[in-house]
PDB file of C-alpha atoms in Angstrom:
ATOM      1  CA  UNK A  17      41.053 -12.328  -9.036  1.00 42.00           C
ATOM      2  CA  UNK A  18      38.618  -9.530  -7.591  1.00 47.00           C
ATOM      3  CA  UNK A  19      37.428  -8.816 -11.069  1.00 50.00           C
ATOM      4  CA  UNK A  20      36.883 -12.557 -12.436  1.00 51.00           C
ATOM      5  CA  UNK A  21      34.483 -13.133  -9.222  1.00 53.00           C
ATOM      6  CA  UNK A  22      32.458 -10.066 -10.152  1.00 56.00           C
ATOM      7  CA  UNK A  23      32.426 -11.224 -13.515  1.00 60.00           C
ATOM      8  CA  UNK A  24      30.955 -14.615 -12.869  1.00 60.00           C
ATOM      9  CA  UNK A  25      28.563 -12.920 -10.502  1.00 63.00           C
ATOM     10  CA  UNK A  26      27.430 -10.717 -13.778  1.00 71.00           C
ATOM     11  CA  UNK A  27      27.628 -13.525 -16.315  1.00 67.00           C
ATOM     12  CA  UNK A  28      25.781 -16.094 -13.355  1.00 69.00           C
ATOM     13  CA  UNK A  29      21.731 -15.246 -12.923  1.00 71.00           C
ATOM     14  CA  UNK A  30      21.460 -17.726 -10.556  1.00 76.00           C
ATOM     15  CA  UNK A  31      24.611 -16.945  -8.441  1.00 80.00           C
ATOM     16  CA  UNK A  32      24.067 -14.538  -5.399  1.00 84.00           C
ATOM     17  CA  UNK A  33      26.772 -11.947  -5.192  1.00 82.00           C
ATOM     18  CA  UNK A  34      28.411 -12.317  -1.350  1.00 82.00           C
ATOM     19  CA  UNK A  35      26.339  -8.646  -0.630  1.00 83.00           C
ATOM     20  CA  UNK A  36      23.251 -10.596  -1.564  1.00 84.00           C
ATOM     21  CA  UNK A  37      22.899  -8.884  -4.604  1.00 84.00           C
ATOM     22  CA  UNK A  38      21.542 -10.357  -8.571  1.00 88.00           C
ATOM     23  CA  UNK A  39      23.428  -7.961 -10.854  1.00 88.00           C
ATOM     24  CA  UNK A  40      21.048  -9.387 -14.163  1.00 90.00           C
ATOM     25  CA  UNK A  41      18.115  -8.291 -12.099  1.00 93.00           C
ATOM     26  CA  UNK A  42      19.659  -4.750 -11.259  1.00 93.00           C
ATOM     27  CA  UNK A  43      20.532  -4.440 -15.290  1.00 93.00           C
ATOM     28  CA  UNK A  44      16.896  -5.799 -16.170  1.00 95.00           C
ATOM     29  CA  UNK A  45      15.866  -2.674 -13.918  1.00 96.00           C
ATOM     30  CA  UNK A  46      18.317  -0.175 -15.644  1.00 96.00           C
ATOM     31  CA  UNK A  47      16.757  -1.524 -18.851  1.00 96.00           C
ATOM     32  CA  UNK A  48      13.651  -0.079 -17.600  1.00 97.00           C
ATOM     33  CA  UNK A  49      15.325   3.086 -16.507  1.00 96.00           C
ATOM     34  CA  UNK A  50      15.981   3.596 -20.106  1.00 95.00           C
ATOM     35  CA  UNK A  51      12.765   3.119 -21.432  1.00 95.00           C
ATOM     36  CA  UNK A  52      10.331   5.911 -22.466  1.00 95.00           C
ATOM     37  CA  UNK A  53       7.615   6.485 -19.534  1.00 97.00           C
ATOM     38  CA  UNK A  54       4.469   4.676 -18.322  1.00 98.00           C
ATOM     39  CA  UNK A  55       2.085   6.480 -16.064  1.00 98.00           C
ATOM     40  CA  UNK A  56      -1.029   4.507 -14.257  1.00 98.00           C
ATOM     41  CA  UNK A  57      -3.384   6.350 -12.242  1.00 98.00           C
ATOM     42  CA  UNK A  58      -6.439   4.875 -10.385  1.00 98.00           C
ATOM     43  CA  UNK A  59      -9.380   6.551 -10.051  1.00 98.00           C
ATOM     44  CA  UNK A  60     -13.076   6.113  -8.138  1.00 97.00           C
ATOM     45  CA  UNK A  61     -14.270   4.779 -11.415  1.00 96.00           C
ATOM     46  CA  UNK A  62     -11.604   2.973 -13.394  1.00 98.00           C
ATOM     47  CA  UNK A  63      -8.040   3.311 -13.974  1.00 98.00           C
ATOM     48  CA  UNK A  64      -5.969   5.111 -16.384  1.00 98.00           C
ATOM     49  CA  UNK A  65      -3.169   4.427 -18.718  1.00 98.00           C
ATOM     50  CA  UNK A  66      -0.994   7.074 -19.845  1.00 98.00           C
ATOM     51  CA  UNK A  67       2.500   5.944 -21.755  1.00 97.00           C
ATOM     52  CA  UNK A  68       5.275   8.299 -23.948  1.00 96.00           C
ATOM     53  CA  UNK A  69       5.171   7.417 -27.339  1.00 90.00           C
ATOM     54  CA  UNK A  70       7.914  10.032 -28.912  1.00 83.00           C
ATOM     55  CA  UNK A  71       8.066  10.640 -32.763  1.00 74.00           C
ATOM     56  CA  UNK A  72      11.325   9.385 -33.378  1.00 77.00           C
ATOM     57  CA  UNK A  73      10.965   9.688 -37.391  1.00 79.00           C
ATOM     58  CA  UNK A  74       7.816  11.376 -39.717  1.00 80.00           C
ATOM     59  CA  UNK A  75       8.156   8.068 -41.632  1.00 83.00           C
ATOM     60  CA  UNK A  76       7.292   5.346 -38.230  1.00 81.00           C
ATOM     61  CA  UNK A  77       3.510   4.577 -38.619  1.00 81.00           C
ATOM     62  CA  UNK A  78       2.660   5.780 -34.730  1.00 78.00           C
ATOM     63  CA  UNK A  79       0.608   2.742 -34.996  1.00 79.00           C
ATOM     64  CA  UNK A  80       3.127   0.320 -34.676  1.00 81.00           C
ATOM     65  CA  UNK A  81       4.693   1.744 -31.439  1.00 81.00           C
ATOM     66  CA  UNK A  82       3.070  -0.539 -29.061  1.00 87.00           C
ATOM     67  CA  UNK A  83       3.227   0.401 -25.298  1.00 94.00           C
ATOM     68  CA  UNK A  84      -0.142  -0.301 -24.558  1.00 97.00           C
ATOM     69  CA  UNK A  85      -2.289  -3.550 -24.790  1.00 97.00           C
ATOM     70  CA  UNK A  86      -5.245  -4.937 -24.389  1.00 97.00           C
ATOM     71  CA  UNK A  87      -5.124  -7.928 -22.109  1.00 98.00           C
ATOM     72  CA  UNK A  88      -9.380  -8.531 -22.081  1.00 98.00           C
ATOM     73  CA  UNK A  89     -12.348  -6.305 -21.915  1.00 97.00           C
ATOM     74  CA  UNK A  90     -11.443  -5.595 -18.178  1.00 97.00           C
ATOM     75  CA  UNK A  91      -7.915  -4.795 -18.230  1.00 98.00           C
ATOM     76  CA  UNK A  92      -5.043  -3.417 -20.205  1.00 98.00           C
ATOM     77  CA  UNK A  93      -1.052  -3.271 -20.057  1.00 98.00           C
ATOM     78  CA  UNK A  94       1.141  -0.327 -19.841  1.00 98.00           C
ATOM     79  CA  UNK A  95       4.822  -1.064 -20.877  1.00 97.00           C
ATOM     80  CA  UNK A  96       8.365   0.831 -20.092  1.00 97.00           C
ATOM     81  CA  UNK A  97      11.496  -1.394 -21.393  1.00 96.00           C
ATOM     82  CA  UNK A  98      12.253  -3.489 -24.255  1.00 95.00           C
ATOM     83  CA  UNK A  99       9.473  -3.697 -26.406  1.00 93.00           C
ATOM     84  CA  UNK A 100      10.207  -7.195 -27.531  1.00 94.00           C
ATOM     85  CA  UNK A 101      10.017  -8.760 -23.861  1.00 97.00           C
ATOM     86  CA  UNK A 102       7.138  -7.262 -23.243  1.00 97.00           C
ATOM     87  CA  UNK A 103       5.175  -8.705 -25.728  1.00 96.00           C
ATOM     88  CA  UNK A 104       6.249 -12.068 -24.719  1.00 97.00           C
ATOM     89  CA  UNK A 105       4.322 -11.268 -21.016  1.00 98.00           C
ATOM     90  CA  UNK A 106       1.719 -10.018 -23.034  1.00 98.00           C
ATOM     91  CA  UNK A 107       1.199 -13.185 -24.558  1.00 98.00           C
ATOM     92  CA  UNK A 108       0.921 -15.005 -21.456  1.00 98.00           C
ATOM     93  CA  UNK A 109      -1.236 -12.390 -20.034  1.00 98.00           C
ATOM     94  CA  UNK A 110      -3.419 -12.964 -22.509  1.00 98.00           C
ATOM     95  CA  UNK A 111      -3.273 -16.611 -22.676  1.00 98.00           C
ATOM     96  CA  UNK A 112      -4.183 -16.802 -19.063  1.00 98.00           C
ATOM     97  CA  UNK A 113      -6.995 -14.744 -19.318  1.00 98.00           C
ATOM     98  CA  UNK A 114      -8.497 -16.605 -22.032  1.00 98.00           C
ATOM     99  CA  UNK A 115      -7.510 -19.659 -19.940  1.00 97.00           C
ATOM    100  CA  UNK A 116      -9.809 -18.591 -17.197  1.00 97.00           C
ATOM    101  CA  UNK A 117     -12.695 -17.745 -19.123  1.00 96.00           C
ATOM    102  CA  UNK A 118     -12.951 -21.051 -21.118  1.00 96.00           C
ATOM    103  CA  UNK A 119     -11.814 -23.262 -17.738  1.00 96.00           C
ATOM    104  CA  UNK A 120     -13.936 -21.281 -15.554  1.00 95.00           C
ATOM    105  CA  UNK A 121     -16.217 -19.202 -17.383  1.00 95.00           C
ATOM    106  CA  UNK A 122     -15.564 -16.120 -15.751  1.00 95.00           C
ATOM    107  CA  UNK A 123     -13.025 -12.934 -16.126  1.00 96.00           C
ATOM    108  CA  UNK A 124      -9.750 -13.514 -14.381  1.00 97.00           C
ATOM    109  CA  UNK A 125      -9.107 -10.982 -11.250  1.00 97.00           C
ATOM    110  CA  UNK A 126      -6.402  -8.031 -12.032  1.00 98.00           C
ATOM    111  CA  UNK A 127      -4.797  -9.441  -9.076  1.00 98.00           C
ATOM    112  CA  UNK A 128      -4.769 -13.049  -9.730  1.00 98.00           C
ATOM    113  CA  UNK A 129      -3.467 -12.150 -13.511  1.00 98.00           C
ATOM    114  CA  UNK A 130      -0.791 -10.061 -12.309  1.00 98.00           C
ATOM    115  CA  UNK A 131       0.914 -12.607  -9.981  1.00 98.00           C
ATOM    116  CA  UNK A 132       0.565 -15.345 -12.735  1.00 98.00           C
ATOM    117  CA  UNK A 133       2.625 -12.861 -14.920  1.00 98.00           C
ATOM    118  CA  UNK A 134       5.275 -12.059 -12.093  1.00 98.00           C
ATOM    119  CA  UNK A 135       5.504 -15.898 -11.145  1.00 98.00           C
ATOM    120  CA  UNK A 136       6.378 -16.522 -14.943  1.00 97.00           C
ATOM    121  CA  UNK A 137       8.942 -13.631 -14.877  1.00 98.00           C
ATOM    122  CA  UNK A 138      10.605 -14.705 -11.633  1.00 96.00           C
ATOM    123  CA  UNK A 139      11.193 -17.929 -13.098  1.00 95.00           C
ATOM    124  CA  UNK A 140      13.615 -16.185 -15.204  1.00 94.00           C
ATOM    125  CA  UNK A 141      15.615 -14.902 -12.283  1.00 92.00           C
ATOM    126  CA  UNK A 142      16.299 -18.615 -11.375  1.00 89.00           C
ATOM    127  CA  UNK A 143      17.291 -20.761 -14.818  1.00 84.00           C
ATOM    128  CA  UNK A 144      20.867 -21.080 -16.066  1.00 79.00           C
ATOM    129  CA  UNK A 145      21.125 -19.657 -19.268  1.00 81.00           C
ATOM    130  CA  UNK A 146      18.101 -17.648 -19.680  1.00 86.00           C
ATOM    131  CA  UNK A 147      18.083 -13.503 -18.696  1.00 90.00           C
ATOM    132  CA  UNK A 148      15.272 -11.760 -16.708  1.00 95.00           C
ATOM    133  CA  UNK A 149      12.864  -9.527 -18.885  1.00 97.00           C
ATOM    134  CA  UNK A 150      14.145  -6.309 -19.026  1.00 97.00           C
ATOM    135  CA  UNK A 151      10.805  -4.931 -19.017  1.00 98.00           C
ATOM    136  CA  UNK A 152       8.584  -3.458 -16.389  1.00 98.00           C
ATOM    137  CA  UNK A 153       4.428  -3.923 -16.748  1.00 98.00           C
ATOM    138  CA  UNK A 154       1.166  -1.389 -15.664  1.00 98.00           C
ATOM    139  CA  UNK A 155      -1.480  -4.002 -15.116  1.00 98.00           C
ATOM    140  CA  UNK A 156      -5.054  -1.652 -14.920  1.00 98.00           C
ATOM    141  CA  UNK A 157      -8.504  -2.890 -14.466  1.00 98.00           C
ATOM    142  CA  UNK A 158     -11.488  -4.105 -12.939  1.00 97.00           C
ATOM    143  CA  UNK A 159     -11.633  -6.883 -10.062  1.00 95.00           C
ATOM    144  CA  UNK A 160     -15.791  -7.215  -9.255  1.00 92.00           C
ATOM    145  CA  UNK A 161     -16.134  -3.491 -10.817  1.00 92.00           C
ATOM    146  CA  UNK A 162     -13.285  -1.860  -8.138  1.00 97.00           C
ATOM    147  CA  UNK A 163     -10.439  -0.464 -10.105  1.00 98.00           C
ATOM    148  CA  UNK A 164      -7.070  -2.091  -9.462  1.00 98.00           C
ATOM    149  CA  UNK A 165      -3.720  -0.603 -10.602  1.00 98.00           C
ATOM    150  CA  UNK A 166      -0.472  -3.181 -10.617  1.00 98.00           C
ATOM    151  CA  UNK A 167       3.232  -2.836 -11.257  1.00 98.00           C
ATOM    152  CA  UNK A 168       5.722  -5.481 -12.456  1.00 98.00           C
ATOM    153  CA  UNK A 169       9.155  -5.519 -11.234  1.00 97.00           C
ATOM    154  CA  UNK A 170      11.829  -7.343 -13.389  1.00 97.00           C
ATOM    155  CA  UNK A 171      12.842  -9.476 -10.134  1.00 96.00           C
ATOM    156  CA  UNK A 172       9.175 -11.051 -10.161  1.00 97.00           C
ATOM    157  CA  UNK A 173       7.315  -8.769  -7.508  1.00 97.00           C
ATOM    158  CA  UNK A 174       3.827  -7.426  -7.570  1.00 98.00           C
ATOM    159  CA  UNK A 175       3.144  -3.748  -6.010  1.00 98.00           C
ATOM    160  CA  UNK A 176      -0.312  -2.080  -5.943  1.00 98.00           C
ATOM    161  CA  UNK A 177      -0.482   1.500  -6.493  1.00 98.00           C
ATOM    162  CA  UNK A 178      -2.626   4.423  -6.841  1.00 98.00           C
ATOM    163  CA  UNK A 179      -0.572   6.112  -8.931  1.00 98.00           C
ATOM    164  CA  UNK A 180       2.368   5.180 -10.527  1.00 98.00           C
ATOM    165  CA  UNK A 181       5.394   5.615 -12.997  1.00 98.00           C
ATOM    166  CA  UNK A 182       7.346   4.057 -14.716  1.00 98.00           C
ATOM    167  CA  UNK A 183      10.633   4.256 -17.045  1.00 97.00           C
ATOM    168  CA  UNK A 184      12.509   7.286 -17.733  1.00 95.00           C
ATOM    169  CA  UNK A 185      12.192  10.157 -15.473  1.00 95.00           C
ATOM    170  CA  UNK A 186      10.136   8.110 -12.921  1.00 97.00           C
ATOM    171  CA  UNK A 187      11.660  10.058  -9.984  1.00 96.00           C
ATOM    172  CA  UNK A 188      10.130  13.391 -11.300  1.00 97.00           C
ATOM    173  CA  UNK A 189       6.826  11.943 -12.707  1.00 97.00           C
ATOM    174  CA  UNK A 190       6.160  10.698  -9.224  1.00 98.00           C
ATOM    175  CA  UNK A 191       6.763  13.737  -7.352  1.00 97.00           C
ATOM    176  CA  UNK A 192       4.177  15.187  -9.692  1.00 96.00           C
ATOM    177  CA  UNK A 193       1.707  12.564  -9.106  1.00 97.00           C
ATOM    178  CA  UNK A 194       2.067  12.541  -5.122  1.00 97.00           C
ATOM    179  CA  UNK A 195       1.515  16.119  -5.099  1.00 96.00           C
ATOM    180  CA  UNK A 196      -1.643  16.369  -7.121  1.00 96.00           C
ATOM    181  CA  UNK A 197      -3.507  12.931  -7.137  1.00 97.00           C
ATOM    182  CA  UNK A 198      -6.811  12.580  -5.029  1.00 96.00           C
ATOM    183  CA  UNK A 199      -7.776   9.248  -4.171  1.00 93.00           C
ATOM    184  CA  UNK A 200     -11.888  10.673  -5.063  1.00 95.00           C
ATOM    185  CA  UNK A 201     -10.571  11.627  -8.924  1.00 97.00           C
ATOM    186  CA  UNK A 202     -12.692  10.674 -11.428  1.00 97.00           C
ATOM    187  CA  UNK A 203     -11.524   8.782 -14.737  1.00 97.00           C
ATOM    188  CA  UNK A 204     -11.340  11.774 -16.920  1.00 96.00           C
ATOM    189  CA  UNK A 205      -9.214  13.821 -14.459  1.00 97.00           C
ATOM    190  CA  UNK A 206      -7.035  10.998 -14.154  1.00 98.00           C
ATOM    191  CA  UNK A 207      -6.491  11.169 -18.033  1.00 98.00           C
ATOM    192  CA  UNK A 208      -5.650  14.618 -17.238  1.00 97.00           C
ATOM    193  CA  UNK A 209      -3.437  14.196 -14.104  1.00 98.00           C
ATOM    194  CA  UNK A 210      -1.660  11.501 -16.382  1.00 98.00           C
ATOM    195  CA  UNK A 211      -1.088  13.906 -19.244  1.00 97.00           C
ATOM    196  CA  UNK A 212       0.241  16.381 -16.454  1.00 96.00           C
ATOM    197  CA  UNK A 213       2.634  14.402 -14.653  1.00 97.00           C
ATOM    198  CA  UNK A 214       4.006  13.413 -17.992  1.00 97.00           C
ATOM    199  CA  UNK A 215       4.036  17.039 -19.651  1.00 94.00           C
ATOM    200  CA  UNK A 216       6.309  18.259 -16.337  1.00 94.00           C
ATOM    201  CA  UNK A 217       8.940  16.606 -17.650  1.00 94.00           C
ATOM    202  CA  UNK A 218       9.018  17.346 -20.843  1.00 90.00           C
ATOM    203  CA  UNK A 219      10.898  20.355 -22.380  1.00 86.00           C
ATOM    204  CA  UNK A 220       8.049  20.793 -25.049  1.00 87.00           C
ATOM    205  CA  UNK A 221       4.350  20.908 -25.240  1.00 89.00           C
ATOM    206  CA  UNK A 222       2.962  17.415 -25.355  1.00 91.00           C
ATOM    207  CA  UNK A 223       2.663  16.487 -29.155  1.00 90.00           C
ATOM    208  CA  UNK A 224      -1.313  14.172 -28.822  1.00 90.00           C
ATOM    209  CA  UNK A 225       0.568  11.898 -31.960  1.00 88.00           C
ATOM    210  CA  UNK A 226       3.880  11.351 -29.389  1.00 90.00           C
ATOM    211  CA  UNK A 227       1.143   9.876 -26.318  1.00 95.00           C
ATOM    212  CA  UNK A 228      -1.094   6.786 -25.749  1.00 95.00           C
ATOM    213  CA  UNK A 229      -4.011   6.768 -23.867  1.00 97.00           C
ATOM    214  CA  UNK A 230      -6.502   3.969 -22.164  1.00 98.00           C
ATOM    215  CA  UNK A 231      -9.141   3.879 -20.153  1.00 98.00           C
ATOM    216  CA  UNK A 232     -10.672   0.675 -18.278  1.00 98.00           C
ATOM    217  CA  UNK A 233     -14.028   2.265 -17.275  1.00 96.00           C
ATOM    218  CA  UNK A 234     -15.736   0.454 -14.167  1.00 96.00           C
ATOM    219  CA  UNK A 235     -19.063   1.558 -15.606  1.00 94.00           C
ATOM    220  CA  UNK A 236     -18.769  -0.108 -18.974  1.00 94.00           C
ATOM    221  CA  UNK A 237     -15.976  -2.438 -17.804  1.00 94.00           C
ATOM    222  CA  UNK A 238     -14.479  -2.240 -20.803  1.00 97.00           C
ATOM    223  CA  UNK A 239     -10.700  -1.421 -22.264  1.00 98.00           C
ATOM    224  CA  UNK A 240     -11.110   1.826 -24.559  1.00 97.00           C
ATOM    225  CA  UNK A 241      -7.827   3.070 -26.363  1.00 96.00           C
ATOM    226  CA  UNK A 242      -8.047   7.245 -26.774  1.00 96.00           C
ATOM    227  CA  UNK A 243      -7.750   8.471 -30.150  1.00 94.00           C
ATOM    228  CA  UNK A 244      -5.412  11.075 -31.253  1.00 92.00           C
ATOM    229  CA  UNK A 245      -8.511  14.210 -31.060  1.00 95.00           C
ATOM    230  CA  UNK A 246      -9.461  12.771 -26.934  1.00 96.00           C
ATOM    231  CA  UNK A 247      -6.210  12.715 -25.770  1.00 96.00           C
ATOM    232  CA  UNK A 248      -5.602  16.913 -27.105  1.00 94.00           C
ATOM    233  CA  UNK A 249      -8.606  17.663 -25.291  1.00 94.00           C
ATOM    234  CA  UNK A 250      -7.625  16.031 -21.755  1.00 94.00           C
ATOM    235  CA  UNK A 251      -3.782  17.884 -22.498  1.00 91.00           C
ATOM    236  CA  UNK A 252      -3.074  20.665 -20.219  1.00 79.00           C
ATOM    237  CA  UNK A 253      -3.480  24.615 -21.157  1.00 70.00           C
TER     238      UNK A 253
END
């Protein structure tokens, strides 16, 4: 009898476990777990985007591995999950940006953009038949030119952060970063601090084709993607 009640507790997204506990959401976070890592770091002048994108075959167009994304000129997505769920969020991130500038003619706030995205995921931690996204988002960018760094949590909850990790080895990665990050860094030693963080917990050098790289600058206020040559240059000796 013991095991059909934790069953329908597993099976039931909308059923409470008697501990207070919503075993889909705790999966939807081992999901994340699994996936390769996401690294945001915020610096004095814009915020940085760091994400593991490992070779898994010499015949995958690099190209096509998409953990980072473009949301509007001002800010950009880091992903660590399924891939597939998080371009849904994408979507609507990117609908409700381009909601707000045709509604109100101005760029939506990183804040205001990132609850509208954890509102529509928490919905999914309260409908019969649906599953929560098993994905976890890095929202970076600009809110009136101060840099702004955002993490999704698959139960529907906002955090701000300087720094950040997510995905696989997040527990290591984060040691890293609370050790070395300065709240003063500038946007090109975050790149660097990033690429760090990442490298420590890898057994080999960092391989520039295996990593993506953005940049939301607050000077420019623009969304710039680092190509294969930048990102070797920021790597670590």
């Amino acid at each position: 009898m013991q095991g059909q009640q934790q069953q329908a507790y597993d099976r039931g997204i909308t059923i409470f476990s008697p501990d207070g506990r919503l075993y889909q959401v705790e999966y939807a976070r081992e999901a994340v777990k699994r996936g390769t890592a996401s690294i945001g770091v915020r610096a004095s002048d814009g915020v940085a985007l760091i994400v593991d994108k490992p070779v898994r075959s010499p015949l995958v167009e690099q190209d096509s591995v998409e953990k980072l994304h473009k949301v509007d000129d001002h800010v950009g997505i880091a992903s660590a999950g399924h891939v597939a769920d998080a371009r849904r969020l994408i979507d609507f991130a990117r609908r409700d940006a381009q909601v707000e500038r045709l509604r109100y003619e101005q760029a939506i706030g990183v804040e205001t953009l990132t609850k509208d995205v954890t509102d529509h995921i928490q919905q999914f931690t309260q409908i019969g038949g649906a599953r929560p996204f098993g994905v976890a988002l890095l929202v970076g960018g600009l809110d009136d030119g101060q840099p702004r760094l955002f993490e999704t949590d698959p139960s529907g909850t906002p955090y701000e952060w300087q720094a950040i990790a997510i995905g696989s080895d997040r527990e290591e990665i984060q040691s890293s970063l609370e050790a070395e990050y300065d709240p003063e860094i500038e946007l090109a030693e975050a790149v660097e601090l990033g690429l760090q963080a990442l490298g420590s917990v890898q057994e080999e050098p960092l391989d520039p084709a295996g990593v993506g790289a953005a940049t939301v600058d607050a000077e420019s206020e623009q969304y710039i993607q680092l190509t294969n040559e930048e990102i070797e240059a920021a790597l670590p000796e």
